[in-house]
Every structure is written in structure tokens, then in C-alpha cells.
mmCIF file of C-alpha atoms and ligand atoms in Angstrom:
data_model
loop_
_atom_site.group_PDB
_atom_site.id
_atom_site.type_symbol
_atom_site.label_atom_id
_atom_site.label_comp_id
_atom_site.label_asym_id
_atom_site.label_seq_id
_atom_site.Cartn_x
_atom_site.Cartn_y
_atom_site.Cartn_z
ATOM 1 C CA MET A 252 39.521 77.226 2.351
ATOM 2 C CA MET A 253 39.611 80.950 1.581
ATOM 3 C CA GLN A 254 42.933 81.148 3.349
ATOM 4 C CA LEU A 255 44.313 78.234 1.380
ATOM 5 C CA GLU A 256 43.183 79.809 -1.879
ATOM 6 C CA SER A 257 44.818 83.128 -1.120
ATOM 7 C CA MET A 258 48.002 81.319 -0.146
ATOM 8 C CA TYR A 259 47.857 79.434 -3.467
ATOM 9 C CA GLN A 260 47.286 82.749 -5.244
ATOM 10 C CA GLU A 261 50.363 84.120 -3.515
ATOM 11 C CA ILE A 262 52.510 81.197 -4.717
ATOM 12 C CA ILE A 263 51.234 81.617 -8.291
ATOM 13 C CA LEU A 264 52.080 85.336 -8.263
ATOM 14 C CA ASP A 265 55.467 84.586 -6.772
ATOM 15 C CA HIS A 266 56.367 82.212 -9.632
ATOM 16 C CA TYR A 267 54.946 84.700 -12.132
ATOM 17 C CA ARG A 268 57.163 87.507 -10.792
ATOM 18 C CA ARG A 269 60.248 85.379 -10.258
ATOM 19 C CA PRO A 270 60.049 82.394 -12.599
ATOM 20 C CA LEU A 271 62.401 79.503 -11.871
ATOM 21 C CA HIS A 272 64.725 78.111 -14.560
ATOM 22 C CA ALA A 273 63.541 80.765 -17.048
ATOM 23 C CA GLY A 274 65.453 81.660 -20.204
ATOM 24 C CA LEU A 275 66.509 79.546 -23.158
ATOM 25 C CA ARG A 276 69.686 77.550 -22.598
ATOM 26 C CA GLU A 277 72.076 75.524 -24.731
ATOM 27 C CA PRO A 278 72.668 72.784 -25.532
ATOM 28 C CA PHE A 279 69.241 71.226 -25.982
ATOM 29 C CA ASP A 280 67.843 68.101 -27.599
ATOM 30 C CA ALA A 281 64.491 69.489 -28.738
ATOM 31 C CA GLN A 282 62.622 72.764 -28.851
ATOM 32 C CA VAL A 283 58.921 73.431 -29.296
ATOM 33 C CA HIS A 284 56.676 76.452 -29.401
ATOM 34 C CA HIS A 285 53.135 76.099 -28.065
ATOM 35 C CA VAL A 286 50.340 78.633 -28.089
ATOM 36 C CA ASN A 287 47.091 78.815 -26.159
ATOM 37 C CA PRO A 288 45.005 80.963 -28.517
ATOM 38 C CA THR A 289 42.050 81.337 -26.139
ATOM 39 C CA CYS A 290 44.185 83.365 -23.728
ATOM 40 C CA GLY A 291 47.124 84.404 -25.875
ATOM 41 C CA ASP A 292 49.710 82.477 -23.844
ATOM 42 C CA GLU A 293 52.867 81.323 -25.593
ATOM 43 C CA VAL A 294 55.812 79.240 -24.562
ATOM 44 C CA THR A 295 59.037 78.314 -26.297
ATOM 45 C CA LEU A 296 60.499 75.384 -24.441
ATOM 46 C CA ARG A 297 63.707 73.387 -24.711
ATOM 47 C CA VAL A 298 64.432 69.984 -23.269
ATOM 48 C CA THR A 299 67.824 68.473 -22.577
ATOM 49 C CA LEU A 300 67.935 64.813 -21.651
ATOM 50 C CA LYS A 301 70.724 62.824 -20.075
ATOM 51 C CA ASP A 302 71.455 59.208 -19.462
ATOM 52 C CA ALA A 303 71.008 58.125 -15.845
ATOM 53 C CA ASP A 304 72.005 54.476 -15.426
ATOM 54 C CA GLY A 305 70.614 53.544 -18.817
ATOM 55 C CA GLU A 306 67.421 55.511 -18.324
ATOM 56 C CA ALA A 307 66.558 58.868 -19.890
ATOM 57 C CA ALA A 308 66.397 61.667 -17.333
ATOM 58 C CA VAL A 309 65.535 65.353 -17.504
ATOM 59 C CA ALA A 310 68.848 67.250 -17.490
ATOM 60 C CA ASP A 311 67.292 70.656 -18.128
ATOM 61 C CA VAL A 312 64.110 72.384 -19.225
ATOM 62 C CA SER A 313 64.533 75.995 -20.293
ATOM 63 C CA TYR A 314 61.838 78.268 -21.629
ATOM 64 C CA GLU A 315 60.587 81.672 -22.588
ATOM 65 C CA ALA A 316 56.950 82.249 -21.638
ATOM 66 C CA LEU A 317 54.540 85.047 -22.487
ATOM 67 C CA GLY A 318 51.005 85.408 -21.234
ATOM 68 C CA CYS A 319 48.891 85.240 -18.122
ATOM 69 C CA SER A 320 50.154 84.585 -14.605
ATOM 70 C CA ILE A 321 48.680 81.075 -14.525
ATOM 71 C CA SER A 322 50.453 79.915 -17.676
ATOM 72 C CA GLN A 323 53.766 81.436 -16.632
ATOM 73 C CA ALA A 324 53.624 80.241 -13.033
ATOM 74 C CA SER A 325 52.681 76.757 -14.186
ATOM 75 C CA VAL A 326 55.730 76.329 -16.408
ATOM 76 C CA SER A 327 57.980 77.696 -13.634
ATOM 77 C CA ILE A 328 56.598 75.225 -11.083
ATOM 78 C CA MET A 329 56.778 72.391 -13.605
ATOM 79 C CA THR A 330 60.454 72.910 -14.403
ATOM 80 C CA ASP A 331 61.303 72.985 -10.721
ATOM 81 C CA LEU A 332 59.423 69.721 -10.207
ATOM 82 C CA ILE A 333 60.798 67.689 -13.093
ATOM 83 C CA ILE A 334 64.382 68.809 -13.716
ATOM 84 C CA GLY A 335 66.631 66.022 -12.480
ATOM 85 C CA LYS A 336 63.932 63.343 -12.509
ATOM 86 C CA PRO A 337 63.940 60.277 -14.742
ATOM 87 C CA VAL A 338 61.668 60.952 -17.739
ATOM 88 C CA SER A 339 59.358 58.098 -16.674
ATOM 89 C CA GLU A 340 58.847 59.697 -13.255
ATOM 90 C CA ALA A 341 58.364 63.168 -14.758
ATOM 91 C CA MET A 342 55.712 61.698 -17.087
ATOM 92 C CA GLU A 343 53.874 60.361 -14.028
ATOM 93 C CA VAL A 344 53.934 63.814 -12.447
ATOM 94 C CA SER A 345 52.625 65.243 -15.704
ATOM 95 C CA ALA A 346 49.815 62.646 -15.815
ATOM 96 C CA GLU A 347 48.916 63.457 -12.216
ATOM 97 C CA PHE A 348 48.774 67.172 -13.064
ATOM 98 C CA LEU A 349 46.533 66.466 -16.066
ATOM 99 C CA ARG A 350 44.236 64.444 -13.786
ATOM 100 C CA LEU A 351 44.078 67.381 -11.371
ATOM 101 C CA MET A 352 43.234 69.791 -14.179
ATOM 102 C CA GLN A 353 40.438 67.523 -15.415
ATOM 103 C CA SER A 354 38.955 67.088 -11.938
ATOM 104 C CA ARG A 355 36.656 70.151 -11.948
ATOM 105 C CA GLY A 356 37.796 70.936 -8.434
ATOM 106 C CA GLU A 357 36.880 67.462 -7.123
ATOM 107 C CA ALA A 358 40.339 65.884 -6.911
ATOM 108 C CA GLU A 359 42.441 65.245 -3.850
ATOM 109 C CA PRO A 360 45.759 66.296 -5.348
ATOM 110 C CA ASP A 361 48.760 64.123 -4.541
ATOM 111 C CA GLU A 362 51.008 66.703 -2.906
ATOM 112 C CA ASP A 363 53.977 64.326 -2.696
ATOM 113 C CA LYS A 364 53.945 64.028 -6.443
ATOM 114 C CA LEU A 365 52.756 67.507 -7.410
ATOM 115 C CA GLY A 366 54.548 69.733 -4.916
ATOM 116 C CA ASP A 367 53.743 73.394 -5.582
ATOM 117 C CA ALA A 368 51.643 72.391 -8.602
ATOM 118 C CA VAL A 369 48.733 71.734 -6.189
ATOM 119 C CA VAL A 370 48.219 75.505 -6.194
ATOM 120 C CA PHE A 371 46.404 75.079 -9.523
ATOM 121 C CA GLU A 372 43.711 72.949 -7.902
ATOM 122 C CA GLY A 373 41.246 75.857 -8.017
ATOM 123 C CA VAL A 374 41.978 76.448 -11.720
ATOM 124 C CA SER A 375 40.344 73.094 -12.569
ATOM 125 C CA LYS A 376 36.993 74.701 -11.767
ATOM 126 C CA TYR A 377 37.439 77.233 -14.570
ATOM 127 C CA PRO A 378 37.472 75.467 -17.952
ATOM 128 C CA ALA A 379 38.743 78.605 -19.701
ATOM 129 C CA ARG A 380 41.903 78.630 -17.547
ATOM 130 C CA ILE A 381 42.770 74.934 -17.669
ATOM 131 C CA LYS A 382 44.578 75.361 -20.989
ATOM 132 C CA CYS A 383 46.653 78.139 -19.413
ATOM 133 C CA ALA A 384 47.833 75.829 -16.649
ATOM 134 C CA LEU A 385 48.474 72.946 -19.042
ATOM 135 C CA LEU A 386 50.359 74.870 -21.753
ATOM 136 C CA GLY A 387 53.868 74.362 -20.364
ATOM 137 C CA TRP A 388 53.230 70.722 -19.491
ATOM 138 C CA MET A 389 51.962 69.924 -22.994
ATOM 139 C CA ALA A 390 54.985 71.702 -24.481
ATOM 140 C CA TRP A 391 57.294 69.672 -22.244
ATOM 141 C CA LYS A 392 55.660 66.377 -23.242
ATOM 142 C CA ASP A 393 55.905 67.299 -26.920
ATOM 143 C CA ALA A 394 59.551 68.383 -26.644
ATOM 144 C CA THR A 395 60.466 65.272 -24.665
ATOM 145 C CA ALA A 396 58.810 62.981 -27.224
ATOM 146 C CA ARG A 397 60.817 64.737 -29.954
ATOM 147 C CA ALA A 398 64.022 64.490 -27.961
ATOM 148 C CA LEU A 399 63.489 60.770 -27.293
ATOM 149 C CA ALA A 400 62.805 60.218 -30.985
ATOM 150 C CA GLY A 401 65.936 62.172 -31.869
ATOM 151 C CA ALA A 402 63.799 64.582 -33.880
ATOM 152 C CA GLY A 403 65.512 67.652 -32.425
ATOM 153 C CA ALA A 404 64.209 71.147 -32.920
ATOM 154 C CA SER A 405 61.129 71.645 -35.019
ATOM 155 C CA GLY A 406 62.064 73.338 -38.290
ATOM 156 C CA ASP A 407 59.779 76.313 -37.748
ATOM 157 C CA PHE A 408 61.710 77.589 -34.827
ATOM 158 C CA LYS A 409 65.284 76.722 -35.683
ATOM 159 C CA ALA A 410 65.611 80.016 -37.491
ATOM 160 C CA GLU A 411 64.115 82.026 -34.666
ATOM 161 C CA GLU A 412 66.815 84.223 -33.207
ATOM 162 C CA GLN A 413 66.871 84.508 -29.427
ATOM 163 C CA ARG A 414 66.838 87.924 -27.875
HETATM 164 ZN ZN1 ZN B 263 46.334 82.166 -19.881
#
């Protein structure tokens, strides 16, 4: 178990140092900005959807994340898991991740569904860190709901200039 945890730690640090799909890209259907005030984590996240045989699918998720290694690694792993999937399937992955985070370390994570996201298994034992791991996923769900509703970018952040 110790070995597994240090391997998980390694994967988290790897995503933190070299985040996948990072940066804010155009075009996008919706953008949100979520904050985890308990830790100071922030993420600005954009979702682009596409039509795949009449079903909405995740064309792209781009983001700019600030904060702790858990929050940043989590959004990196999430984007790698869900880009290209139908939205319905990505929502299932997201629900599975939420279940894992609420398990207090008791869950048997579904590795087929969660892929690298199983590395956050240990985080579920630390209530203060759960919000860190969930930040990107909550932002994605929010942005996707807006995109599906055709709501587009939230007014607050339209004016925000990208560096
Ligand atoms: Zn954090």
C-alpha cells in the first residue's frame, strides 16, 4: 500500500509539473471560473462541444489552473480522460469520480472508468483536500451545462483578457 501511494503521489506530481491540455483555447462554447476558497485554488475552464452522430461530445476542454498540486493534477487528468468522449459518458466518469471522493477511502475505484484519476483515492480520506480534487470536475460540469443550454461564457469573465 505504501508503494502504491508513493506511485500515486508520483503521478500527481507529474501532472502538476506537466499538465495535459493546459492553456485556454478558441473557439469555445462556454467558460467558467471556479474557486476553492479553503485552499486558494482557481480554475478558468472552457468547454467546446461537438456533434457525434446526433449526440453531444466533448471536443475540447482547455483551462488555466492556479493552486495546489492536487487541484492542478486533477484537472489535467480529467481533461485527458474526457476529451473525445460523448458528454453522457463523461458525466458518468465525473459521477464515478465524485463517488470516489465521497468514499472516505473505502471505495474500490473503477479503474476502467477512472484511469489515472484513481490516484486521488487517498485524497478522499482528507476532507480538506476533497474540494481541491473536485474543483476542475465541478467547473467542467458547470461549463458543460452552460454549453448545452447555449448560455455561452458567463458575463463576469468575458471581459477578462488572457495573458
Ligand atoms: Zn488545493
